[in-house]
PDB file of C-alpha atoms in Angstrom:
ATOM      1  CA  UNK A 181      62.743 140.703  90.296  1.00 85.00           C
ATOM      2  CA  UNK A 182      63.326 137.924  87.878  1.00 89.00           C
ATOM      3  CA  UNK A 183      66.218 136.102  86.269  1.00 90.00           C
ATOM      4  CA  UNK A 184      66.675 133.908  83.271  1.00 91.00           C
ATOM      5  CA  UNK A 185      69.263 131.275  82.666  1.00 90.00           C
ATOM      6  CA  UNK A 186      70.836 128.777  80.222  1.00 88.00           C
ATOM      7  CA  UNK A 187      69.181 126.054  82.268  1.00 88.00           C
ATOM      8  CA  UNK A 188      65.832 127.045  80.469  1.00 89.00           C
ATOM      9  CA  UNK A 189      64.136 128.411  83.608  1.00 92.00           C
ATOM     10  CA  UNK A 190      62.990 131.793  84.879  1.00 91.00           C
ATOM     11  CA  UNK A 191      63.223 132.608  88.488  1.00 91.00           C
ATOM     12  CA  UNK A 192      61.293 135.255  90.493  1.00 89.00           C
ATOM     13  CA  UNK A 193      62.850 136.582  93.623  1.00 86.00           C
ATOM     14  CA  UNK A 194      61.534 138.703  96.482  1.00 80.00           C
ATOM     15  CA  UNK A 195      63.780 141.922  96.415  1.00 73.00           C
ATOM     16  CA  UNK A 196      63.691 142.284 100.138  1.00 74.00           C
ATOM     17  CA  UNK A 197      64.472 138.676 100.944  1.00 67.00           C
ATOM     18  CA  UNK A 198      67.379 138.001  98.318  1.00 57.00           C
ATOM     19  CA  UNK A 199      69.881 138.283 100.974  1.00 63.00           C
ATOM     20  CA  UNK A 200      68.263 135.229 102.487  1.00 63.00           C
ATOM     21  CA  UNK A 201      68.137 133.517  99.163  1.00 62.00           C
ATOM     22  CA  UNK A 202      64.361 133.746  99.099  1.00 71.00           C
ATOM     23  CA  UNK A 203      63.054 132.457  95.720  1.00 75.00           C
ATOM     24  CA  UNK A 204      59.330 133.053  94.951  1.00 80.00           C
ATOM     25  CA  UNK A 205      58.969 130.632  92.162  1.00 85.00           C
ATOM     26  CA  UNK A 206      60.609 128.987  89.041  1.00 88.00           C
ATOM     27  CA  UNK A 207      58.827 129.240  85.557  1.00 89.00           C
ATOM     28  CA  UNK A 208      59.491 126.266  83.391  1.00 89.00           C
ATOM     29  CA  UNK A 209      58.221 125.772  79.895  1.00 85.00           C
ATOM     30  CA  UNK A 210      61.059 126.724  77.445  1.00 94.00           C
ATOM     31  CA  UNK A 211      62.847 124.026  75.544  1.00 89.00           C
ATOM     32  CA  UNK A 212      66.291 125.529  75.640  1.00 91.00           C
ATOM     33  CA  UNK A 213      68.294 128.518  77.003  1.00 93.00           C
ATOM     34  CA  UNK A 214      66.359 131.556  78.061  1.00 94.00           C
ATOM     35  CA  UNK A 215      68.451 134.623  77.188  1.00 93.00           C
ATOM     36  CA  UNK A 216      65.905 137.640  77.625  1.00 96.00           C
ATOM     37  CA  UNK A 217      62.991 138.571  79.784  1.00 96.00           C
ATOM     38  CA  UNK A 218      61.192 141.779  80.419  1.00 96.00           C
ATOM     39  CA  UNK A 219      58.421 142.711  83.048  1.00 95.00           C
ATOM     40  CA  UNK A 220      55.319 144.411  81.791  1.00 96.00           C
ATOM     41  CA  UNK A 221      55.279 148.010  83.069  1.00 94.00           C
ATOM     42  CA  UNK A 222      52.126 147.673  84.983  1.00 93.00           C
ATOM     43  CA  UNK A 223      50.936 144.017  85.131  1.00 94.00           C
ATOM     44  CA  UNK A 224      52.415 140.983  86.802  1.00 93.00           C
ATOM     45  CA  UNK A 225      53.276 139.817  83.348  1.00 94.00           C
ATOM     46  CA  UNK A 226      56.733 138.583  82.061  1.00 96.00           C
ATOM     47  CA  UNK A 227      57.729 138.134  78.450  1.00 96.00           C
ATOM     48  CA  UNK A 228      60.638 135.742  77.826  1.00 97.00           C
ATOM     49  CA  UNK A 229      62.553 134.767  74.649  1.00 95.00           C
ATOM     50  CA  UNK A 230      64.600 131.622  74.263  1.00 96.00           C
ATOM     51  CA  UNK A 231      67.105 129.739  71.969  1.00 94.00           C
ATOM     52  CA  UNK A 232      64.036 127.473  71.185  1.00 94.00           C
ATOM     53  CA  UNK A 233      62.701 130.483  68.882  1.00 94.00           C
ATOM     54  CA  UNK A 234      59.657 130.954  71.132  1.00 95.00           C
ATOM     55  CA  UNK A 235      58.478 133.991  73.006  1.00 96.00           C
ATOM     56  CA  UNK A 236      56.391 133.104  76.058  1.00 96.00           C
ATOM     57  CA  UNK A 237      54.142 135.453  78.291  1.00 96.00           C
ATOM     58  CA  UNK A 238      53.906 134.328  81.916  1.00 95.00           C
ATOM     59  CA  UNK A 239      51.587 135.132  84.757  1.00 93.00           C
ATOM     60  CA  UNK A 240      54.174 135.996  87.419  1.00 91.00           C
ATOM     61  CA  UNK A 241      51.886 135.451  90.433  1.00 89.00           C
ATOM     62  CA  UNK A 242      50.642 132.086  89.228  1.00 90.00           C
ATOM     63  CA  UNK A 243      53.836 131.042  87.413  1.00 88.00           C
ATOM     64  CA  UNK A 244      51.843 129.881  84.376  1.00 93.00           C
ATOM     65  CA  UNK A 245      52.162 130.315  80.673  1.00 93.00           C
ATOM     66  CA  UNK A 246      49.597 132.499  79.227  1.00 94.00           C
ATOM     67  CA  UNK A 247      50.638 132.098  75.592  1.00 94.00           C
ATOM     68  CA  UNK A 248      53.411 131.339  73.264  1.00 95.00           C
ATOM     69  CA  UNK A 249      54.311 133.402  70.283  1.00 95.00           C
ATOM     70  CA  UNK A 250      55.763 131.329  67.157  1.00 93.00           C
ATOM     71  CA  UNK A 251      56.867 134.365  65.159  1.00 90.00           C
ATOM     72  CA  UNK A 252      60.603 133.652  64.619  1.00 96.00           C
ATOM     73  CA  UNK A 253      62.830 131.093  63.158  1.00 94.00           C
ATOM     74  CA  UNK A 254      65.895 131.461  65.330  1.00 95.00           C
ATOM     75  CA  UNK A 255      67.029 132.391  68.815  1.00 96.00           C
ATOM     76  CA  UNK A 256      65.120 135.265  70.464  1.00 96.00           C
ATOM     77  CA  UNK A 257      67.768 137.863  71.558  1.00 96.00           C
ATOM     78  CA  UNK A 258      65.693 140.562  72.987  1.00 97.00           C
ATOM     79  CA  UNK A 259      61.999 141.285  74.089  1.00 97.00           C
ATOM     80  CA  UNK A 260      60.815 144.758  75.198  1.00 97.00           C
ATOM     81  CA  UNK A 261      57.354 146.104  76.377  1.00 97.00           C
ATOM     82  CA  UNK A 262      56.613 149.657  75.445  1.00 95.00           C
ATOM     83  CA  UNK A 263      55.759 152.246  78.102  1.00 92.00           C
ATOM     84  CA  UNK A 264      52.024 151.627  78.095  1.00 90.00           C
ATOM     85  CA  UNK A 265      52.365 147.954  77.906  1.00 93.00           C
ATOM     86  CA  UNK A 266      50.115 147.421  74.884  1.00 94.00           C
ATOM     87  CA  UNK A 267      53.095 146.422  72.535  1.00 96.00           C
ATOM     88  CA  UNK A 268      55.696 143.990  72.738  1.00 97.00           C
ATOM     89  CA  UNK A 269      58.991 143.954  70.596  1.00 97.00           C
ATOM     90  CA  UNK A 270      60.708 140.831  69.767  1.00 97.00           C
ATOM     91  CA  UNK A 271      64.156 140.623  68.159  1.00 96.00           C
ATOM     92  CA  UNK A 272      65.756 137.429  66.803  1.00 96.00           C
ATOM     93  CA  UNK A 273      68.865 135.912  65.222  1.00 94.00           C
ATOM     94  CA  UNK A 274      66.731 135.614  62.082  1.00 95.00           C
ATOM     95  CA  UNK A 275      67.467 139.231  61.581  1.00 95.00           C
ATOM     96  CA  UNK A 276      63.786 140.278  62.060  1.00 97.00           C
ATOM     97  CA  UNK A 277      62.054 142.403  64.638  1.00 97.00           C
ATOM     98  CA  UNK A 278      58.428 141.992  65.246  1.00 97.00           C
ATOM     99  CA  UNK A 279      55.828 144.197  66.995  1.00 97.00           C
ATOM    100  CA  UNK A 280      52.911 142.426  68.740  1.00 97.00           C
ATOM    101  CA  UNK A 281      49.724 144.026  69.907  1.00 94.00           C
ATOM    102  CA  UNK A 282      49.180 142.377  73.304  1.00 91.00           C
ATOM    103  CA  UNK A 283      45.322 142.772  72.918  1.00 89.00           C
ATOM    104  CA  UNK A 284      45.333 140.552  69.990  1.00 89.00           C
ATOM    105  CA  UNK A 285      48.523 138.562  70.381  1.00 88.00           C
ATOM    106  CA  UNK A 286      49.415 139.012  66.776  1.00 90.00           C
ATOM    107  CA  UNK A 287      52.107 140.896  65.046  1.00 92.00           C
ATOM    108  CA  UNK A 288      51.004 144.059  63.293  1.00 92.00           C
ATOM    109  CA  UNK A 289      54.517 145.099  61.990  1.00 95.00           C
ATOM    110  CA  UNK A 290      57.719 143.349  60.881  1.00 96.00           C
ATOM    111  CA  UNK A 291      60.829 145.355  60.732  1.00 97.00           C
ATOM    112  CA  UNK A 292      63.430 144.381  58.054  1.00 96.00           C
ATOM    113  CA  UNK A 293      66.801 145.885  57.572  1.00 94.00           C
ATOM    114  CA  UNK A 294      69.272 144.031  59.758  1.00 96.00           C
ATOM    115  CA  UNK A 295      71.779 142.066  57.748  1.00 94.00           C
ATOM    116  CA  UNK A 296      73.240 140.389  60.816  1.00 95.00           C
ATOM    117  CA  UNK A 297      71.655 138.950  64.039  1.00 96.00           C
ATOM    118  CA  UNK A 298      69.435 141.230  66.232  1.00 97.00           C
ATOM    119  CA  UNK A 299      71.073 141.503  69.573  1.00 96.00           C
ATOM    120  CA  UNK A 300      69.472 144.128  71.550  1.00 97.00           C
ATOM    121  CA  UNK A 301      66.475 146.782  71.370  1.00 97.00           C
ATOM    122  CA  UNK A 302      65.168 149.622  73.512  1.00 97.00           C
ATOM    123  CA  UNK A 303      62.149 151.859  73.250  1.00 97.00           C
ATOM    124  CA  UNK A 304      62.658 155.640  73.319  1.00 95.00           C
ATOM    125  CA  UNK A 305      61.511 156.977  76.808  1.00 95.00           C
ATOM    126  CA  UNK A 306      59.553 159.947  75.374  1.00 93.00           C
ATOM    127  CA  UNK A 307      58.582 159.307  71.782  1.00 92.00           C
ATOM    128  CA  UNK A 308      56.218 156.177  72.055  1.00 91.00           C
ATOM    129  CA  UNK A 309      56.748 155.047  68.468  1.00 93.00           C
ATOM    130  CA  UNK A 310      60.403 155.229  68.373  1.00 95.00           C
ATOM    131  CA  UNK A 311      62.917 152.496  69.226  1.00 97.00           C
ATOM    132  CA  UNK A 312      66.510 151.598  68.398  1.00 97.00           C
ATOM    133  CA  UNK A 313      68.149 148.099  67.857  1.00 97.00           C
ATOM    134  CA  UNK A 314      71.816 146.779  67.640  1.00 97.00           C
ATOM    135  CA  UNK A 315      73.207 143.970  65.797  1.00 97.00           C
ATOM    136  CA  UNK A 316      76.037 141.352  65.929  1.00 96.00           C
ATOM    137  CA  UNK A 317      77.658 143.311  63.121  1.00 95.00           C
ATOM    138  CA  UNK A 318      78.177 146.483  65.190  1.00 96.00           C
ATOM    139  CA  UNK A 319      75.318 148.521  63.498  1.00 96.00           C
ATOM    140  CA  UNK A 320      72.639 150.615  65.145  1.00 96.00           C
ATOM    141  CA  UNK A 321      69.142 150.998  63.608  1.00 96.00           C
ATOM    142  CA  UNK A 322      66.525 153.505  64.542  1.00 95.00           C
ATOM    143  CA  UNK A 323      62.851 152.689  63.758  1.00 96.00           C
ATOM    144  CA  UNK A 324      59.329 154.046  64.061  1.00 95.00           C
ATOM    145  CA  UNK A 325      56.506 151.675  64.705  1.00 94.00           C
ATOM    146  CA  UNK A 326      54.548 152.644  61.585  1.00 92.00           C
ATOM    147  CA  UNK A 327      57.503 151.882  59.224  1.00 93.00           C
ATOM    148  CA  UNK A 328      58.878 148.485  58.537  1.00 92.00           C
ATOM    149  CA  UNK A 329      62.206 149.872  57.313  1.00 94.00           C
ATOM    150  CA  UNK A 330      64.834 151.769  59.370  1.00 94.00           C
ATOM    151  CA  UNK A 331      64.434 155.433  59.454  1.00 92.00           C
ATOM    152  CA  UNK A 332      68.169 155.900  60.359  1.00 91.00           C
ATOM    153  CA  UNK A 333      71.135 153.712  60.575  1.00 92.00           C
ATOM    154  CA  UNK A 334      74.695 153.780  61.944  1.00 93.00           C
ATOM    155  CA  UNK A 335      76.288 150.867  59.938  1.00 92.00           C
ATOM    156  CA  UNK A 336      79.756 151.089  61.785  1.00 91.00           C
ATOM    157  CA  UNK A 337      78.635 152.218  65.268  1.00 94.00           C
ATOM    158  CA  UNK A 338      80.883 149.491  66.789  1.00 95.00           C
ATOM    159  CA  UNK A 339      83.584 147.211  65.417  1.00 94.00           C
ATOM    160  CA  UNK A 340      81.912 144.167  67.265  1.00 95.00           C
ATOM    161  CA  UNK A 341      78.602 142.936  68.330  1.00 97.00           C
ATOM    162  CA  UNK A 342      76.366 145.427  70.247  1.00 97.00           C
ATOM    163  CA  UNK A 343      75.304 143.832  73.446  1.00 96.00           C
ATOM    164  CA  UNK A 344      73.062 146.475  75.084  1.00 96.00           C
ATOM    165  CA  UNK A 345      71.588 149.872  74.367  1.00 97.00           C
ATOM    166  CA  UNK A 346      69.691 152.323  76.625  1.00 96.00           C
ATOM    167  CA  UNK A 347      68.432 155.942  76.351  1.00 96.00           C
ATOM    168  CA  UNK A 348      68.981 158.796  78.951  1.00 94.00           C
ATOM    169  CA  UNK A 349      65.517 159.239  80.735  1.00 94.00           C
ATOM    170  CA  UNK A 350      64.720 162.215  78.663  1.00 91.00           C
ATOM    171  CA  UNK A 351      65.787 160.660  75.373  1.00 91.00           C
ATOM    172  CA  UNK A 352      68.561 162.911  74.075  1.00 89.00           C
ATOM    173  CA  UNK A 353      71.472 160.537  74.678  1.00 92.00           C
ATOM    174  CA  UNK A 354      71.851 156.862  73.711  1.00 94.00           C
ATOM    175  CA  UNK A 355      74.374 154.692  75.235  1.00 95.00           C
ATOM    176  CA  UNK A 356      75.597 151.433  73.623  1.00 96.00           C
ATOM    177  CA  UNK A 357      78.084 148.820  74.542  1.00 96.00           C
ATOM    178  CA  UNK A 358      79.867 146.218  72.451  1.00 96.00           C
ATOM    179  CA  UNK A 359      82.082 143.195  72.248  1.00 95.00           C
ATOM    180  CA  UNK A 360      84.750 145.542  70.926  1.00 94.00           C
ATOM    181  CA  UNK A 361      85.171 146.538  74.541  1.00 94.00           C
ATOM    182  CA  UNK A 362      83.830 150.081  74.144  1.00 94.00           C
ATOM    183  CA  UNK A 363      80.922 152.045  75.419  1.00 95.00           C
ATOM    184  CA  UNK A 364      79.689 154.936  73.308  1.00 94.00           C
ATOM    185  CA  UNK A 365      77.270 157.698  73.990  1.00 94.00           C
ATOM    186  CA  UNK A 366      75.283 158.999  71.029  1.00 93.00           C
ATOM    187  CA  UNK A 367      73.619 162.530  70.666  1.00 88.00           C
ATOM    188  CA  UNK A 368      71.847 163.950  67.764  1.00 76.00           C
ATOM    189  CA  UNK A 369      73.783 166.497  65.758  1.00 69.00           C
ATOM    190  CA  UNK A 370      72.644 170.189  65.933  1.00 65.00           C
ATOM    191  CA  UNK A 371      71.214 171.512  62.657  1.00 62.00           C
ATOM    192  CA  UNK A 372      74.100 173.024  60.541  1.00 59.00           C
ATOM    193  CA  UNK A 373      76.944 171.123  62.394  1.00 57.00           C
ATOM    194  CA  UNK A 374      79.616 169.839  60.071  1.00 49.00           C
ATOM    195  CA  UNK A 375      79.154 166.108  59.323  1.00 42.00           C
ATOM    196  CA  UNK A 376      81.231 163.220  57.726  1.00 38.00           C
ATOM    197  CA  UNK A 377      78.920 161.396  55.436  1.00 32.00           C
ATOM    198  CA  UNK A 378      81.005 158.210  55.383  1.00 33.00           C
ATOM    199  CA  UNK A 379      80.610 157.610  59.162  1.00 38.00           C
ATOM    200  CA  UNK A 380      84.343 157.654  59.850  1.00 40.00           C
ATOM    201  CA  UNK A 381      86.140 159.246  62.832  1.00 37.00           C
ATOM    202  CA  UNK A 382      86.864 162.754  62.199  1.00 34.00           C
ATOM    203  CA  UNK A 383      89.800 162.770  64.500  1.00 34.00           C
ATOM    204  CA  UNK A 384      88.098 164.472  67.386  1.00 33.00           C
ATOM    205  CA  UNK A 385      86.384 161.346  68.683  1.00 34.00           C
ATOM    206  CA  UNK A 386      83.121 161.855  66.809  1.00 34.00           C
ATOM    207  CA  UNK A 387      81.544 159.359  64.540  1.00 41.00           C
ATOM    208  CA  UNK A 388      79.048 160.672  62.320  1.00 37.00           C
ATOM    209  CA  UNK A 389      76.674 159.868  59.372  1.00 37.00           C
ATOM    210  CA  UNK A 390      74.721 162.124  57.259  1.00 32.00           C
ATOM    211  CA  UNK A 391      71.006 162.420  57.668  1.00 33.00           C
ATOM    212  CA  UNK A 392      69.785 165.929  56.903  1.00 31.00           C
ATOM    213  CA  UNK A 393      67.718 167.371  59.622  1.00 34.00           C
ATOM    214  CA  UNK A 394      66.059 170.782  60.480  1.00 36.00           C
ATOM    215  CA  UNK A 395      65.015 170.593  64.141  1.00 40.00           C
ATOM    216  CA  UNK A 396      65.922 169.335  67.600  1.00 40.00           C
ATOM    217  CA  UNK A 397      63.325 166.627  68.048  1.00 41.00           C
ATOM    218  CA  UNK A 398      64.210 162.853  68.515  1.00 40.00           C
ATOM    219  CA  UNK A 399      65.426 161.149  65.536  1.00 40.00           C
ATOM    220  CA  UNK A 400      63.122 160.827  62.462  1.00 37.00           C
ATOM    221  CA  UNK A 401      63.931 159.769  58.927  1.00 33.00           C
ATOM    222  CA  UNK A 402      66.480 162.560  58.767  1.00 30.00           C
ATOM    223  CA  UNK A 403      68.240 161.894  62.174  1.00 40.00           C
ATOM    224  CA  UNK A 404      71.846 162.563  62.758  1.00 42.00           C
ATOM    225  CA  UNK A 405      73.857 160.914  65.338  1.00 51.00           C
ATOM    226  CA  UNK A 406      77.389 161.321  66.788  1.00 51.00           C
ATOM    227  CA  UNK A 407      79.203 159.353  69.364  1.00 53.00           C
ATOM    228  CA  UNK A 408      81.539 160.552  71.969  1.00 46.00           C
ATOM    229  CA  UNK A 409      83.408 159.032  74.817  1.00 45.00           C
ATOM    230  CA  UNK A 410      84.769 155.254  75.086  1.00 41.00           C
TER     231      UNK A 410
END
């Protein structure tokens, strides 16, 4: 497994030898704190993002830099490979998310809609072109790879910065955790359920926002989401 640090390095460890403190190698090349990394799903390839505004791709076996992506103007907060490893998402404090095709090393989509820093992202585990992002303002945004604008938004999902999000393995529940000291679980409303368009707590522990829908598929442009549990 790999770890990243404010010392500007990435370290690779042997999982079976960590009790002995066995470190395979140290990757050096960023000019500032490294805040996020992600392993490629099939290849010995690591993506990293840093406070130096750069995204780097590393050969984990050789410990060398394969390429550097210069697509952002502020700290990189999150990097995420999609399931088949052909796309790489990068999210930054410049309020932009970019989607790179690993085969060309060029961004083919820029996602605009965040009004605060992008803090976290996660691909949907079933629907390949869908992902969610969180912001320092407590908002959740849902996106499709083909569309540069959010297809759904929960503007007041949390009262503080969202630090992390993750889907249930089959994609019907989303979990989010925040600086507001809460963890919330989100599930799509069933068609015909009563909704509160303003997104305020309805008194029963549910937080809802109105996006009219007519089926039970993962969220599209009409997605409805509710939270429960803290």
